[in-house]
Amino acid sequence: EDGSFKTLNNNSSSMNFKFNMDTNDVERRFLISYDHTKSPMSSNAYVPPSDSYDRSFAYFSNTNLLGYDLDFAMRYDNNERFTATKSYEDSSFSISTNTFHKINNNLSYNLGYSHVSRSPNMAELFADGKHGPTNRYEKGSNNLSREVSRNIDLGLIYNNQDYEMSISLYRNNINDFIYLRDLGTTNYDGDHQDADWSQKSAIIQGYELSFEKSFSIGDNEVVVSISRDDISGIFDNDTYIPRIPSARNMIGIAMEGRNEGKYSVNLIHSEQQSDFSSIETATNSFVDLGVRYSNTIRISELYDLNFNLFANNLFDKTIRNHASFVKDNVPLPGSSFGLDVSVDVRF
């Protein structure tokens, strides 16, 4: 941040043991993991010198019972974070289950529920400094509690030979949701936006819709897809969670032939985001058009040449990502064109 630089060593280490305990009828996994992360920063950096220890035991199973595909997972976590003057320790238990079932040859559904706990990380607990990627002076809090979320999701899929329709609904109730709260001042260093890592209960919910249909044109297969996704985030005092993306409407066309490669066109309409927190600004809508052509050429029995031609944001619109901390200062790229080439080698 101050223009100086030195080589830093994070001295991190990780160990994972996965045990496969499958039977003929049940897929089962047991996982033991250990992670130690050491912040390499100097004493005046965004995150002070600190250590994080994460230990977990997890179990997963998948089975089919009376035509129902059933998943179940559970995990126990023990987490420690500390600096020279502050410390945090927490243990938590999380579970998740999901079922998938075909009602008939065309219609199927999946239903899932999860209860997940998350301990705050080192930045959320100990930050006290300027952070370039967010353009803020951030301060953590050693008094943060464990974040607990309860999520339910439902999906319906209808498949009728040449086309498929699907809808997914989800709702996530989060106790003590951890987020970066802008204060609207620059008192910490007189330059950067002041921001505190804080928490407040919230609800994040949304849906996804999609329709896909295939056509045959000569030797080519054309797939047309139309989709929409929308998400909302509201705190328990009926104010908006900051940096929630706006709703998007998407159209995609892909054509693939036997020897002529694959062509694709993708059009995204992102709606205006007018549901924003008190110290944010609205983000305008935009339309983003991208095209791509890819192909593979067999050079010999040992070599394949792959190449992709692509163009993004062909309308050259000013696109701002509402989820970005610096969306007012840094828009996404304008029109861009490119070519990438690779070679596959068989031994």
mmCIF file of N, CA, C and O in Angstrom, residues 107-160:
data_model
loop_
_atom_site.group_PDB
_atom_site.id
_atom_site.type_symbol
_atom_site.label_atom_id
_atom_site.label_comp_id
_atom_site.label_asym_id
_atom_site.label_seq_id
_atom_site.Cartn_x
_atom_site.Cartn_y
_atom_site.Cartn_z
ATOM 1 N N LEU A 107 -40.682 -35.710 -15.819
ATOM 2 C CA LEU A 107 -40.640 -34.744 -14.722
ATOM 3 C C LEU A 107 -39.857 -35.294 -13.545
ATOM 4 O O LEU A 107 -40.056 -36.438 -13.127
ATOM 5 N N SER A 108 -38.942 -34.484 -13.011
ATOM 6 C CA SER A 108 -38.166 -34.863 -11.835
ATOM 7 C C SER A 108 -37.990 -33.636 -10.944
ATOM 8 O O SER A 108 -38.207 -32.499 -11.363
ATOM 9 N N TYR A 109 -37.587 -33.883 -9.707
ATOM 10 C CA TYR A 109 -37.377 -32.778 -8.781
ATOM 11 C C TYR A 109 -36.213 -33.096 -7.848
ATOM 12 O O TYR A 109 -35.829 -34.251 -7.670
ATOM 13 N N ASN A 110 -35.652 -32.037 -7.262
ATOM 14 C CA ASN A 110 -34.698 -32.220 -6.173
ATOM 15 C C ASN A 110 -35.060 -31.260 -5.043
ATOM 16 O O ASN A 110 -35.530 -30.136 -5.276
ATOM 17 N N LEU A 111 -34.873 -31.710 -3.828
ATOM 18 C CA LEU A 111 -35.195 -30.929 -2.632
ATOM 19 C C LEU A 111 -34.036 -31.049 -1.670
ATOM 20 O O LEU A 111 -33.588 -32.164 -1.360
ATOM 21 N N GLY A 112 -33.533 -29.915 -1.207
ATOM 22 C CA GLY A 112 -32.380 -29.943 -0.318
ATOM 23 C C GLY A 112 -32.535 -29.017 0.863
ATOM 24 O O GLY A 112 -33.231 -27.997 0.802
ATOM 25 N N TYR A 113 -31.877 -29.391 1.954
ATOM 26 C CA TYR A 113 -31.843 -28.549 3.159
ATOM 27 C C TYR A 113 -30.447 -28.633 3.761
ATOM 28 O O TYR A 113 -29.827 -29.705 3.783
ATOM 29 N N SER A 114 -29.963 -27.499 4.250
ATOM 30 C CA SER A 114 -28.649 -27.487 4.898
ATOM 31 C C SER A 114 -28.653 -26.532 6.083
ATOM 32 O O SER A 114 -29.366 -25.521 6.082
ATOM 33 N N HIS A 115 -27.887 -26.884 7.085
ATOM 34 C CA HIS A 115 -27.689 -26.059 8.278
ATOM 35 C C HIS A 115 -26.183 -25.935 8.439
ATOM 36 O O HIS A 115 -25.506 -26.896 8.825
ATOM 37 N N VAL A 116 -25.636 -24.765 8.097
ATOM 38 C CA VAL A 116 -24.196 -24.599 7.959
ATOM 39 C C VAL A 116 -23.693 -23.499 8.884
ATOM 40 O O VAL A 116 -24.285 -22.412 8.953
ATOM 41 N N SER A 117 -22.600 -23.797 9.588
ATOM 42 C CA SER A 117 -21.953 -22.805 10.455
ATOM 43 C C SER A 117 -20.619 -22.395 9.851
ATOM 44 O O SER A 117 -19.904 -23.224 9.273
ATOM 45 N N ARG A 118 -20.281 -21.119 9.989
ATOM 46 C CA ARG A 118 -19.011 -20.615 9.462
ATOM 47 C C ARG A 118 -18.375 -19.679 10.479
ATOM 48 O O ARG A 118 -19.007 -18.721 10.943
ATOM 49 N N SER A 119 -17.125 -19.958 10.818
ATOM 50 C CA SER A 119 -16.388 -19.068 11.715
ATOM 51 C C SER A 119 -15.808 -17.903 10.927
ATOM 52 O O SER A 119 -15.436 -18.064 9.758
ATOM 53 N N PRO A 120 -15.704 -16.721 11.524
ATOM 54 C CA PRO A 120 -15.091 -15.582 10.813
ATOM 55 C C PRO A 120 -13.632 -15.867 10.494
ATOM 56 O O PRO A 120 -12.944 -16.575 11.231
ATOM 57 N N ASN A 121 -13.158 -15.305 9.369
ATOM 58 C CA ASN A 121 -11.768 -15.515 8.982
ATOM 59 C C ASN A 121 -10.872 -14.437 9.589
ATOM 60 O O ASN A 121 -11.325 -13.551 10.320
ATOM 61 N N MET A 122 -9.588 -14.485 9.261
ATOM 62 C CA MET A 122 -8.618 -13.579 9.898
ATOM 63 C C MET A 122 -8.891 -12.121 9.555
ATOM 64 O O MET A 122 -8.764 -11.241 10.408
ATOM 65 N N ALA A 123 -9.248 -11.846 8.294
ATOM 66 C CA ALA A 123 -9.517 -10.457 7.912
ATOM 67 C C ALA A 123 -10.731 -9.918 8.659
ATOM 68 O O ALA A 123 -10.718 -8.773 9.136
ATOM 69 N N GLU A 124 -11.789 -10.724 8.757
ATOM 70 C CA GLU A 124 -13.004 -10.279 9.436
ATOM 71 C C GLU A 124 -12.768 -10.041 10.920
ATOM 72 O O GLU A 124 -13.421 -9.194 11.533
ATOM 73 N N LEU A 125 -11.827 -10.764 11.500
ATOM 74 C CA LEU A 125 -11.545 -10.610 12.929
ATOM 75 C C LEU A 125 -10.509 -9.525 13.217
ATOM 76 O O LEU A 125 -10.679 -8.721 14.144
ATOM 77 N N PHE A 126 -9.416 -9.491 12.429
ATOM 78 C CA PHE A 126 -8.243 -8.719 12.846
ATOM 79 C C PHE A 126 -7.864 -7.573 11.919
ATOM 80 O O PHE A 126 -6.923 -6.833 12.222
ATOM 81 N N ALA A 127 -8.539 -7.386 10.786
ATOM 82 C CA ALA A 127 -8.126 -6.351 9.827
ATOM 83 C C ALA A 127 -8.043 -4.981 10.489
ATOM 84 O O ALA A 127 -8.881 -4.606 11.313
ATOM 85 N N ASP A 128 -7.028 -4.239 10.121
ATOM 86 C CA ASP A 128 -6.879 -2.859 10.604
ATOM 87 C C ASP A 128 -5.893 -2.157 9.688
ATOM 88 O O ASP A 128 -4.729 -1.947 10.023
ATOM 89 N N GLY A 129 -6.378 -1.794 8.479
ATOM 90 C CA GLY A 129 -5.479 -1.160 7.536
ATOM 91 C C GLY A 129 -6.136 -0.916 6.195
ATOM 92 O O GLY A 129 -7.295 -1.269 5.973
ATOM 93 N N LYS A 130 -5.386 -0.329 5.268
ATOM 94 C CA LYS A 130 -5.880 -0.033 3.924
ATOM 95 C C LYS A 130 -5.883 -1.311 3.084
ATOM 96 O O LYS A 130 -4.935 -2.079 3.105
ATOM 97 N N HIS A 131 -6.975 -1.496 2.329
ATOM 98 C CA HIS A 131 -7.116 -2.689 1.497
ATOM 99 C C HIS A 131 -7.372 -2.238 0.071
ATOM 100 O O HIS A 131 -8.457 -1.745 -0.248
ATOM 101 N N GLY A 132 -6.377 -2.426 -0.789
ATOM 102 C CA GLY A 132 -6.465 -1.932 -2.158
ATOM 103 C C GLY A 132 -7.636 -2.468 -2.958
ATOM 104 O O GLY A 132 -8.352 -1.696 -3.611
ATOM 105 N N PRO A 133 -7.896 -3.799 -2.973
ATOM 106 C CA PRO A 133 -8.981 -4.332 -3.806
ATOM 107 C C PRO A 133 -10.363 -3.781 -3.466
ATOM 108 O O PRO A 133 -11.233 -3.746 -4.334
ATOM 109 N N THR A 134 -10.575 -3.364 -2.229
ATOM 110 C CA THR A 134 -11.875 -2.790 -1.866
ATOM 111 C C THR A 134 -11.833 -1.269 -1.771
ATOM 112 O O THR A 134 -12.872 -0.638 -1.577
ATOM 113 N N ASN A 135 -10.635 -0.686 -1.900
ATOM 114 C CA ASN A 135 -10.460 0.771 -1.813
ATOM 115 C C ASN A 135 -11.018 1.313 -0.494
ATOM 116 O O ASN A 135 -11.656 2.356 -0.462
ATOM 117 N N ARG A 136 -10.747 0.576 0.593
ATOM 118 C CA ARG A 136 -11.269 0.946 1.895
ATOM 119 C C ARG A 136 -10.214 0.739 2.982
ATOM 120 O O ARG A 136 -9.286 -0.051 2.812
ATOM 121 N N TYR A 137 -10.409 1.463 4.085
ATOM 122 C CA TYR A 137 -9.661 1.178 5.300
ATOM 123 C C TYR A 137 -10.573 0.303 6.150
ATOM 124 O O TYR A 137 -11.611 0.741 6.624
ATOM 125 N N GLU A 138 -10.184 -0.961 6.320
ATOM 126 C CA GLU A 138 -11.061 -1.938 6.968
ATOM 127 C C GLU A 138 -10.601 -2.238 8.390
ATOM 128 O O GLU A 138 -9.406 -2.346 8.663
ATOM 129 N N LYS A 139 -11.585 -2.388 9.271
ATOM 130 C CA LYS A 139 -11.326 -2.799 10.642
ATOM 131 C C LYS A 139 -12.167 -4.029 10.969
ATOM 132 O O LYS A 139 -13.379 -4.036 10.754
ATOM 133 N N GLY A 140 -11.504 -5.053 11.475
ATOM 134 C CA GLY A 140 -12.202 -6.248 11.897
ATOM 135 C C GLY A 140 -12.693 -6.124 13.322
ATOM 136 O O GLY A 140 -12.493 -5.113 13.995
ATOM 137 N N SER A 141 -13.336 -7.177 13.795
ATOM 138 C CA SER A 141 -13.859 -7.201 15.163
ATOM 139 C C SER A 141 -13.646 -8.580 15.765
ATOM 140 O O SER A 141 -14.112 -9.582 15.204
ATOM 141 N N ASN A 142 -12.961 -8.612 16.889
ATOM 142 C CA ASN A 142 -12.731 -9.872 17.576
ATOM 143 C C ASN A 142 -13.973 -10.371 18.301
ATOM 144 O O ASN A 142 -13.973 -11.473 18.851
ATOM 145 N N ASN A 143 -15.040 -9.579 18.267
ATOM 146 C CA ASN A 143 -16.290 -9.951 18.936
ATOM 147 C C ASN A 143 -17.307 -10.574 17.988
ATOM 148 O O ASN A 143 -18.451 -10.805 18.383
ATOM 149 N N LEU A 144 -16.916 -10.824 16.735
ATOM 150 C CA LEU A 144 -17.849 -11.441 15.797
ATOM 151 C C LEU A 144 -18.236 -12.844 16.255
ATOM 152 O O LEU A 144 -17.409 -13.580 16.803
ATOM 153 N N SER A 145 -19.485 -13.198 16.008
ATOM 154 C CA SER A 145 -19.981 -14.526 16.355
ATOM 155 C C SER A 145 -19.928 -15.445 15.135
ATOM 156 O O SER A 145 -19.727 -15.005 14.002
ATOM 157 N N ARG A 146 -20.130 -16.708 15.370
ATOM 158 C CA ARG A 146 -20.231 -17.680 14.289
ATOM 159 C C ARG A 146 -21.450 -17.364 13.427
ATOM 160 O O ARG A 146 -22.522 -17.042 13.921
ATOM 161 N N GLU A 147 -21.282 -17.444 12.106
ATOM 162 C CA GLU A 147 -22.378 -17.235 11.163
ATOM 163 C C GLU A 147 -23.092 -18.565 10.927
ATOM 164 O O GLU A 147 -22.449 -19.568 10.635
ATOM 165 N N VAL A 148 -24.422 -18.577 11.088
ATOM 166 C CA VAL A 148 -25.197 -19.806 10.937
ATOM 167 C C VAL A 148 -26.282 -19.576 9.891
ATOM 168 O O VAL A 148 -27.080 -18.642 9.996
ATOM 169 N N SER A 149 -26.314 -20.436 8.869
ATOM 170 C CA SER A 149 -27.301 -20.293 7.797
ATOM 171 C C SER A 149 -28.132 -21.560 7.689
ATOM 172 O O SER A 149 -27.643 -22.673 7.876
ATOM 173 N N ARG A 150 -29.403 -21.348 7.354
ATOM 174 C CA ARG A 150 -30.332 -22.464 7.125
ATOM 175 C C ARG A 150 -30.916 -22.266 5.732
ATOM 176 O O ARG A 150 -31.648 -21.301 5.485
ATOM 177 N N ASN A 151 -30.577 -23.178 4.830
ATOM 178 C CA ASN A 151 -30.920 -23.005 3.426
ATOM 179 C C ASN A 151 -31.818 -24.140 2.957
ATOM 180 O O ASN A 151 -31.580 -25.313 3.244
ATOM 181 N N ILE A 152 -32.858 -23.785 2.218
ATOM 182 C CA ILE A 152 -33.721 -24.776 1.577
ATOM 183 C C ILE A 152 -33.819 -24.436 0.096
ATOM 184 O O ILE A 152 -33.922 -23.256 -0.275
ATOM 185 N N ASP A 153 -33.712 -25.453 -0.753
ATOM 186 C CA ASP A 153 -33.823 -25.200 -2.198
ATOM 187 C C ASP A 153 -34.651 -26.304 -2.837
ATOM 188 O O ASP A 153 -34.617 -27.466 -2.422
ATOM 189 N N LEU A 154 -35.404 -25.903 -3.859
ATOM 190 C CA LEU A 154 -36.295 -26.804 -4.581
ATOM 191 C C LEU A 154 -36.081 -26.612 -6.068
ATOM 192 O O LEU A 154 -36.058 -25.475 -6.561
ATOM 193 N N GLY A 155 -35.924 -27.712 -6.788
ATOM 194 C CA GLY A 155 -35.755 -27.638 -8.230
ATOM 195 C C GLY A 155 -36.692 -28.582 -8.948
ATOM 196 O O GLY A 155 -36.917 -29.714 -8.512
ATOM 197 N N LEU A 156 -37.284 -28.114 -10.059
ATOM 198 C CA LEU A 156 -38.146 -28.930 -10.911
ATOM 199 C C LEU A 156 -37.564 -28.941 -12.319
ATOM 200 O O LEU A 156 -37.177 -27.885 -12.845
ATOM 201 N N ILE A 157 -37.518 -30.125 -12.933
ATOM 202 C CA ILE A 157 -36.961 -30.270 -14.280
ATOM 203 C C ILE A 157 -37.953 -31.056 -15.130
ATOM 204 O O ILE A 157 -38.384 -32.151 -14.741
ATOM 205 N N TYR A 158 -38.315 -30.479 -16.281
ATOM 206 C CA TYR A 158 -39.194 -31.160 -17.233
ATOM 207 C C TYR A 158 -38.427 -31.358 -18.524
ATOM 208 O O TYR A 158 -37.943 -30.399 -19.136
ATOM 209 N N ASN A 159 -38.293 -32.603 -18.941
ATOM 210 C CA ASN A 159 -37.512 -32.938 -20.128
ATOM 211 C C ASN A 159 -38.402 -33.720 -21.097
ATOM 212 O O ASN A 159 -38.952 -34.753 -20.742
ATOM 213 N N ASN A 160 -38.537 -33.184 -22.319
ATOM 214 C CA ASN A 160 -39.395 -33.824 -23.323
ATOM 215 C C ASN A 160 -38.626 -33.944 -24.630
ATOM 216 O O ASN A 160 -38.800 -33.142 -25.540
#
